[in-house]
Amino acid sequence: MSKLVIDGGKPLYGELRVQGAKNAVLPILAAAAMAEGECVIHNCPGLRDVEKTVIILERLGCGVQREGNTIIIDSSVLTGCRIDEGLMREMRSSIIFLGAILTACSKAEVGMPGGCPIGLRPIDLHIKSLRRMGVSIAEEHGYLQCRCGRLRGCDIHLDFPSVGATENIMLAAVKADGVTTITNAAREPEIYDLACFLNKMGARVRGAGSSVVVIEGVDELHGAEYTIMPDRIVAQTYLIAALITGGRIRVNGARPSHMQAALSALTEMGARIREDEEGVELQSSGTLRSVHIIRTMPYPGFPTDIQSPFMALASVAEGTSVFVENIFENRFRHVDELVRMGADIKVEGRSAVVRGVKQLCGANVEAYELRGGAALVLAALSAEGRSTVSGIDYIDRGYEDIEGCLARCGAEIRRVCT
């Protein structure tokens, strides 16, 4: 077990290059399992979830090599169609393999997904959609037993614009018989990234990034080379690190168009932001103001994944901020830990009222999920004195070398084995 030890109160200054996007690389690696040949994927971050995805690919029979941030997948001879329950429980995004395996093998046996304990993660939209495409699905002893012939294209309306369901349908539809149209599809940039990769493999996907995605089935998919998009959540986290410490950070490689909701809120809170084609730079104006209200919404609304880091920021802003969590019902697990550091936060249901305090104090705190863990690191950077953050296995699921990145900008932070 490890923990992060942070001596706070020091403004951060410097430049960082944002890593590849966790939420893009995982479905793209799953898609590579469908190729009749070799796929070369660049800008793959060194994350625990990526490591687990590689293990899944290997157990399906793929040959996998890693060379720095490049992963090479040879799926020409796929020998397996089963993902055991242990691997599925470790990350909820593993359910996206369902569509890919069905496309490649016409059958699949996968355990129920797990991941961070941030609330219910129903997969009913996945199951309902795949059944419409001709998949027979039964649940037996914690596993989904799935069988199909050639999948058939159809019209699918999602009751909620689920990212995972949209991805699974896309993966299932690329070799289906006929045309599949998804309405009320998720619009996240990671959906567009997956579509671009699928099209490089020979798929015919259009409309990704809008609420209507159309997939025309093809007979075969070939290998392809692709570079993963930058991680917009990680980029926003480091921009918040600059603002919460009263410093300046430039995040190279970040795409401002992917972060407009958060950048608008940061400006409202007193940040000076400069955007260009190469990235985003944030400088503190010296005054940190509260944000009136933040409501998490599907993209292009305010991302649920950055809600908890913003709450850490609001805890030391002048005035009162209100947070309404509309995506996950259990995404306030970081609140008690922030309160241990001196934050003034009251939670009622899915709403939290944050009254800013002048100074947080160092404390021993624990991360219970990925983004809440990042929020605790941010709070510790601004706090007076020393903090220790345990439970950092969660943080490692989404942030590549978080301590190294922050240290390069002047943070006093180190990882200690316990």
Coordinates of C-alpha atoms in Angstrom, one line a residue:
M1 CA 0.0 0.0 0.0
S2 CA 1.1 3.6 -0.7
K3 CA 0.1 7.1 0.3
L4 CA 0.8 10.6 -0.9
V5 CA 2.5 12.9 1.5
I6 CA 1.9 16.6 0.7
D7 CA 3.2 19.8 2.3
G8 CA 0.8 22.4 1.2
G9 CA 0.6 26.2 0.9
K10 CA 3.0 26.6 -2.1
P11 CA 1.8 28.2 -5.4
L12 CA 2.4 26.0 -8.4
Y13 CA 4.1 27.3 -11.5
G14 CA 5.1 25.4 -14.7
E15 CA 4.1 23.5 -17.7
L16 CA 2.7 20.0 -18.1
R17 CA 1.7 17.8 -21.0
V18 CA -1.6 16.1 -20.5
Q19 CA -1.8 12.3 -20.8
G20 CA -4.0 10.3 -23.1
A21 CA -7.6 10.1 -22.1
K22 CA -8.5 7.2 -19.8
N23 CA -12.1 7.3 -21.0
A24 CA -11.1 7.1 -24.6
V25 CA -8.3 4.5 -24.5
L26 CA -10.3 1.7 -22.8
P27 CA -13.1 1.4 -25.4
I28 CA -10.5 1.8 -28.2
L29 CA -8.4 -1.1 -26.8
A30 CA -11.6 -3.1 -26.6
A31 CA -12.4 -2.3 -30.3
A32 CA -8.9 -3.5 -31.3
A33 CA -10.0 -7.0 -30.3
M34 CA -12.4 -7.0 -33.3
A35 CA -9.6 -6.3 -35.9
E36 CA -8.4 -9.0 -38.3
G37 CA -4.8 -7.9 -37.9
E38 CA -2.6 -5.6 -35.8
C39 CA -3.6 -2.3 -34.2
V40 CA -1.0 0.2 -33.0
I41 CA -2.4 2.6 -30.3
H42 CA -0.3 5.6 -29.3
N43 CA -0.6 8.0 -26.3
C44 CA -1.9 5.2 -24.0
P45 CA -1.4 6.4 -20.4
G46 CA 0.2 4.3 -17.7
L47 CA -2.9 3.6 -15.6
R48 CA -4.1 0.7 -13.6
D49 CA -7.3 0.5 -15.7
V50 CA -5.2 0.3 -18.9
E51 CA -3.1 -2.5 -17.3
K52 CA -6.3 -4.4 -16.5
T53 CA -7.6 -3.9 -20.0
V54 CA -4.4 -5.3 -21.4
I55 CA -4.8 -8.4 -19.2
I56 CA -8.3 -8.8 -20.5
L57 CA -7.0 -8.7 -24.1
E58 CA -4.4 -11.2 -23.4
R59 CA -6.9 -13.6 -21.8
L60 CA -9.0 -13.3 -24.9
G61 CA -6.1 -14.5 -26.9
C62 CA -4.7 -11.3 -28.3
G63 CA -1.0 -10.7 -28.5
V64 CA -0.2 -7.5 -26.7
Q65 CA 3.1 -5.5 -26.5
R66 CA 3.7 -2.2 -24.8
E67 CA 6.5 0.1 -25.9
G68 CA 6.4 3.2 -23.8
N69 CA 3.0 4.9 -24.4
T70 CA 2.3 2.7 -27.4
I71 CA 0.3 -0.5 -27.2
I72 CA 0.4 -3.0 -30.1
I73 CA -2.5 -5.5 -30.3
D74 CA -2.6 -8.6 -32.6
S75 CA -6.1 -10.0 -32.5
S76 CA -5.9 -12.1 -35.6
V77 CA -6.5 -15.3 -33.7
L78 CA -9.0 -14.6 -30.9
T79 CA -9.2 -17.7 -28.8
G80 CA -11.4 -16.6 -25.9
C81 CA -14.8 -15.1 -25.3
R82 CA -14.9 -15.0 -21.4
I83 CA -13.9 -12.3 -19.0
D84 CA -13.8 -13.5 -15.4
E85 CA -15.7 -11.9 -12.6
G86 CA -12.5 -10.7 -10.8
L87 CA -11.3 -8.5 -13.7
M88 CA -14.8 -7.2 -14.4
R89 CA -15.3 -6.1 -10.8
E90 CA -12.2 -4.0 -10.9
M91 CA -13.4 -1.5 -13.4
R92 CA -17.0 -0.6 -14.5
S93 CA -15.8 0.3 -18.1
S94 CA -15.0 -3.4 -18.7
I95 CA -18.6 -3.9 -19.8
I96 CA -17.7 -2.3 -23.2
F97 CA -15.9 -5.6 -24.1
L98 CA -19.4 -7.1 -24.4
G99 CA -20.1 -5.6 -27.8
A100 CA -16.6 -6.2 -29.1
I101 CA -16.5 -9.9 -28.1
L102 CA -20.0 -10.5 -29.6
T103 CA -18.9 -8.9 -32.8
A104 CA -15.7 -11.0 -32.9
C105 CA -17.0 -14.4 -31.5
S106 CA -20.9 -14.3 -31.6
K107 CA -20.8 -15.3 -28.0
A108 CA -19.6 -13.8 -24.7
E109 CA -19.4 -14.7 -21.0
V110 CA -18.6 -11.7 -18.8
G111 CA -18.9 -11.0 -15.1
M112 CA -21.0 -8.1 -13.8
P113 CA -18.9 -4.8 -13.9
G114 CA -17.5 -3.1 -10.8
G115 CA -15.3 0.1 -10.5
C116 CA -15.4 3.0 -8.1
P117 CA -18.2 3.0 -5.5
I118 CA -19.8 6.2 -6.8
G119 CA -23.3 4.9 -7.1
L120 CA -25.5 2.6 -9.2
R121 CA -24.1 1.7 -12.6
P122 CA -27.1 -0.1 -14.2
I123 CA -26.3 -1.9 -17.5
D124 CA -30.0 -2.3 -18.5
L125 CA -29.5 0.1 -21.5
H126 CA -26.7 -2.2 -22.7
I127 CA -28.7 -5.4 -22.3
K128 CA -31.9 -3.9 -23.8
S129 CA -30.0 -2.6 -26.8
L130 CA -28.1 -5.7 -27.5
R131 CA -31.2 -7.8 -27.3
R132 CA -32.8 -5.6 -30.0
M133 CA -29.8 -6.4 -32.2
G134 CA -30.5 -10.2 -31.8
V135 CA -28.4 -11.2 -28.7
S136 CA -29.8 -13.8 -26.3
I137 CA -28.7 -12.8 -22.8
A138 CA -29.1 -14.7 -19.6
E139 CA -27.6 -14.0 -16.1
E140 CA -26.2 -17.0 -14.4
H141 CA -24.1 -17.0 -11.2
G142 CA -23.0 -13.4 -11.6
Y143 CA -22.1 -13.8 -15.3
L144 CA -23.9 -12.6 -18.4
Q145 CA -24.2 -15.5 -20.9
C146 CA -24.6 -14.0 -24.4
R147 CA -25.2 -15.7 -27.7
C148 CA -26.0 -14.4 -31.2
G149 CA -25.7 -15.1 -34.9
R150 CA -24.8 -12.1 -37.0
L151 CA -26.0 -9.1 -35.2
R152 CA -28.7 -7.1 -37.0
G153 CA -28.9 -3.3 -37.4
C154 CA -31.9 -1.5 -35.9
D155 CA -33.1 1.8 -34.5
I156 CA -32.2 2.2 -30.8
H157 CA -33.3 5.1 -28.6
L158 CA -31.5 5.5 -25.3
D159 CA -33.6 6.7 -22.4
F160 CA -30.4 8.3 -21.0
P161 CA -27.4 9.4 -23.1
S162 CA -25.2 6.7 -21.5
V163 CA -21.5 6.8 -22.6
G164 CA -21.0 3.1 -22.0
A165 CA -24.2 2.0 -23.7
T166 CA -23.4 4.2 -26.8
E167 CA -20.0 2.7 -27.0
N168 CA -21.3 -0.9 -26.6
I169 CA -23.9 -0.4 -29.4
M170 CA -21.3 1.1 -31.7
L171 CA -18.9 -1.8 -31.1
A172 CA -21.8 -4.3 -31.7
A173 CA -23.1 -2.5 -34.8
V174 CA -20.0 -2.1 -36.9
K175 CA -20.3 -5.6 -38.4
A176 CA -24.0 -6.0 -38.0
D177 CA -26.3 -6.7 -40.9
G178 CA -27.8 -3.4 -42.0
V179 CA -27.8 0.0 -40.4
T180 CA -28.0 0.9 -36.7
T181 CA -29.2 4.3 -35.6
I182 CA -28.7 5.5 -32.0
T183 CA -30.8 8.4 -30.9
N184 CA -30.2 10.3 -27.7
A185 CA -26.6 9.0 -28.0
A186 CA -23.9 10.3 -25.6
R187 CA -22.0 13.2 -27.1
E188 CA -18.7 13.1 -25.2
P189 CA -15.5 13.7 -27.2
E190 CA -14.5 10.1 -26.2
I191 CA -17.4 8.8 -28.3
Y192 CA -16.0 10.7 -31.3
D193 CA -12.5 9.4 -30.7
L194 CA -13.9 5.8 -30.7
A195 CA -15.7 6.4 -33.9
C196 CA -12.6 7.8 -35.6
F197 CA -10.7 4.7 -34.6
L198 CA -13.4 2.4 -35.8
N199 CA -13.5 4.2 -39.2
K200 CA -9.7 3.8 -39.5
M201 CA -10.4 0.0 -39.1
G202 CA -12.8 0.1 -42.0
A203 CA -16.1 0.8 -40.1
R204 CA -18.7 3.2 -41.3
V205 CA -19.8 5.4 -38.4
R206 CA -21.1 8.9 -38.8
G207 CA -22.6 11.5 -36.5
A208 CA -20.5 10.6 -33.4
G209 CA -20.3 13.6 -31.1
S210 CA -24.0 14.4 -31.9
S211 CA -27.1 13.0 -30.4
V212 CA -27.7 10.7 -33.4
V213 CA -25.1 8.2 -34.4
V214 CA -25.5 6.0 -37.5
I215 CA -23.5 2.9 -38.1
E216 CA -23.6 1.0 -41.4
G217 CA -22.4 -2.6 -40.9
V218 CA -19.4 -3.9 -42.8
D219 CA -18.1 -7.4 -43.5
E220 CA -14.6 -7.0 -42.0
L221 CA -12.4 -4.8 -39.9
H222 CA -8.7 -4.5 -40.5
G223 CA -5.9 -3.3 -38.2
A224 CA -5.2 0.4 -37.8
E225 CA -2.8 2.9 -36.1
Y226 CA -4.3 5.6 -33.9
T227 CA -3.4 8.2 -31.3
I228 CA -5.6 8.6 -28.2
M229 CA -7.1 12.1 -27.5
P230 CA -5.8 14.1 -24.5
D231 CA -7.6 13.6 -21.1
R232 CA -9.9 16.5 -20.5
I233 CA -10.5 15.6 -16.9
V234 CA -6.8 15.4 -16.0
A235 CA -6.2 18.7 -17.8
Q236 CA -8.9 20.4 -15.8
T237 CA -7.5 18.9 -12.5
Y238 CA -4.1 20.5 -13.1
L239 CA -5.7 23.8 -14.0
I240 CA -7.6 23.7 -10.7
A241 CA -4.3 22.9 -9.0
A242 CA -2.9 26.2 -10.2
L243 CA -6.0 28.2 -9.1
I244 CA -6.3 26.6 -5.7
T245 CA -2.7 27.4 -4.9
G246 CA -2.7 30.9 -6.4
G247 CA -0.2 30.0 -9.1
R248 CA 0.0 29.5 -12.9
I249 CA 0.1 26.3 -14.9
R250 CA 0.1 25.7 -18.7
V251 CA -1.3 22.3 -19.8
N252 CA 0.1 21.5 -23.2
G253 CA -2.0 19.2 -25.5
A254 CA -5.3 20.1 -23.7
R255 CA -8.2 20.9 -26.1
P256 CA -10.2 23.9 -24.8
S257 CA -13.2 22.9 -26.9
H258 CA -13.6 19.8 -24.8
M259 CA -13.7 21.8 -21.5
Q260 CA -15.9 24.8 -22.0
A261 CA -18.2 24.2 -19.1
A262 CA -15.4 23.9 -16.6
L263 CA -13.3 26.7 -18.1
S264 CA -16.4 29.0 -17.8
A265 CA -16.7 28.1 -14.1
L266 CA -13.0 28.6 -13.5
T267 CA -13.2 32.1 -15.1
E268 CA -16.2 32.9 -12.9
M269 CA -14.1 31.9 -9.8
G270 CA -11.3 34.3 -10.7
A271 CA -9.0 32.5 -13.1
R272 CA -7.3 34.2 -16.0
I273 CA -7.3 31.7 -18.9
R274 CA -5.5 31.8 -22.2
E275 CA -6.4 29.2 -24.9
D276 CA -4.6 28.5 -28.1
E277 CA -4.0 25.6 -30.5
E278 CA -1.3 24.1 -28.3
G279 CA -3.1 24.0 -25.0
V280 CA -4.6 26.0 -22.1
E281 CA -2.9 28.2 -19.5
L282 CA -4.4 29.3 -16.2
Q283 CA -3.2 32.0 -13.9
S284 CA -4.7 33.0 -10.6
S285 CA -5.9 36.6 -10.3
G286 CA -5.2 36.5 -6.6
T287 CA -8.9 36.4 -5.6
L288 CA -10.8 33.2 -5.5
R289 CA -14.6 33.6 -5.7
S290 CA -17.4 31.1 -5.2
V291 CA -19.3 29.7 -8.1
H292 CA -23.1 30.3 -7.8
I293 CA -24.2 26.8 -8.7
I294 CA -22.8 23.8 -10.5
R295 CA -25.1 21.1 -11.8
T296 CA -23.5 18.0 -13.3
M297 CA -25.0 17.0 -16.7
P298 CA -24.2 14.8 -19.7
Y299 CA -21.7 16.4 -22.1
P300 CA -21.6 19.3 -23.1
G301 CA -22.8 20.1 -19.6
F302 CA -20.7 20.2 -16.5
P303 CA -18.9 16.8 -16.1
T304 CA -19.6 14.7 -13.1
D305 CA -15.9 13.6 -13.2
I306 CA -14.7 17.1 -12.3
Q307 CA -17.3 17.9 -9.7
S308 CA -15.3 16.8 -6.7
P309 CA -12.1 18.7 -7.7
F310 CA -14.2 21.8 -8.1
M311 CA -15.7 21.3 -4.6
A312 CA -12.2 21.3 -3.2
L313 CA -11.6 24.6 -5.0
A314 CA -14.9 26.0 -3.7
S315 CA -14.0 25.1 -0.2
V316 CA -11.4 27.9 -0.1
A317 CA -13.3 30.4 -2.2
E318 CA -14.9 33.6 -0.9
G319 CA -18.7 33.0 -0.6
T320 CA -21.0 30.1 -0.9
S321 CA -21.2 27.6 -3.8
V322 CA -23.9 25.0 -4.4
F323 CA -23.3 21.6 -6.1
V324 CA -26.1 19.5 -7.6
E325 CA -25.0 16.0 -8.6
N326 CA -27.4 14.7 -11.3
I327 CA -25.4 11.7 -12.6
F328 CA -24.2 9.5 -9.7
E329 CA -26.1 9.5 -6.4
N330 CA -23.0 8.6 -4.3
R331 CA -20.5 11.0 -5.6
F332 CA -20.0 13.0 -2.4
R333 CA -17.8 10.5 -0.5
H334 CA -15.0 13.0 -0.5
V335 CA -17.0 15.5 1.6
D336 CA -16.2 14.0 5.0
E337 CA -12.5 14.0 4.2
L338 CA -12.6 17.6 3.1
V339 CA -14.4 18.5 6.3
R340 CA -11.6 16.8 8.2
M341 CA -9.3 19.4 6.6
G342 CA -11.5 22.3 7.8
A343 CA -14.0 22.6 4.9
D344 CA -17.5 23.8 5.6
I345 CA -19.8 21.6 3.5
K346 CA -23.3 20.4 4.1
V347 CA -24.9 17.7 2.1
E348 CA -28.6 16.9 1.6
G349 CA -29.4 14.2 -0.9
R350 CA -27.8 15.1 -4.2
S351 CA -27.0 18.7 -3.2
A352 CA -24.0 20.1 -1.3
V353 CA -23.6 23.7 0.0
V354 CA -20.0 24.8 0.3
R355 CA -19.2 27.9 2.4
G356 CA -15.6 28.9 1.6
V357 CA -13.1 29.1 4.5
K358 CA -9.9 31.1 4.6
Q359 CA -7.6 28.2 5.0
L360 CA -7.7 24.4 5.0
C361 CA -5.4 22.5 7.4
G362 CA -3.3 19.5 6.7
A363 CA -4.8 16.1 7.8
N364 CA -4.7 12.4 7.2
V365 CA -7.4 11.6 4.7
E366 CA -8.4 8.7 2.5
A367 CA -9.6 8.4 -1.1
Y368 CA -12.7 6.3 -1.6
E369 CA -12.9 6.7 -5.4
L370 CA -10.9 8.2 -8.3
R371 CA -12.1 11.8 -8.7
G372 CA -12.7 12.3 -5.0
G373 CA -9.1 11.2 -4.4
A374 CA -7.9 13.9 -6.9
A375 CA -10.0 16.4 -4.9
L376 CA -8.2 15.5 -1.7
V377 CA -4.8 16.0 -3.4
L378 CA -5.9 19.4 -4.6
A379 CA -7.1 20.4 -1.1
A380 CA -3.8 19.2 0.4
L381 CA -1.9 21.4 -2.0
S382 CA -3.6 24.5 -0.7
A383 CA -3.7 23.4 3.0
E384 CA -1.5 24.7 5.7
G385 CA 0.8 22.0 6.9
R386 CA 1.2 18.4 6.0
S387 CA -1.4 16.0 4.6
T388 CA -1.3 12.3 3.8
V389 CA -3.7 10.9 1.2
S390 CA -4.2 7.1 1.4
G391 CA -6.3 5.0 -0.9
I392 CA -4.3 6.2 -3.9
D393 CA -4.8 3.0 -5.9
Y394 CA -8.1 4.8 -6.9
I395 CA -6.2 7.8 -8.1
D396 CA -3.8 5.6 -10.1
R397 CA -6.8 4.4 -12.0
G398 CA -7.1 7.7 -13.8
Y399 CA -3.9 9.8 -13.2
E400 CA -0.5 8.9 -14.6
D401 CA 2.2 9.8 -12.1
I402 CA 0.2 12.5 -10.4
E403 CA 2.9 13.3 -7.9
G404 CA 5.6 13.6 -10.6
C405 CA 3.4 16.0 -12.6
L406 CA 2.6 18.2 -9.6
A407 CA 6.2 18.1 -8.3
R408 CA 7.5 19.5 -11.6
C409 CA 5.4 22.5 -11.0
G410 CA 6.8 23.1 -7.5
A411 CA 4.5 21.0 -5.3
E412 CA 6.1 19.3 -2.3
I413 CA 4.5 15.9 -2.8
R414 CA 5.9 12.4 -2.6
R415 CA 4.7 8.8 -2.7
V416 CA 5.5 6.7 0.4
C417 CA 5.1 2.9 0.7
T418 CA 3.4 1.8 3.9

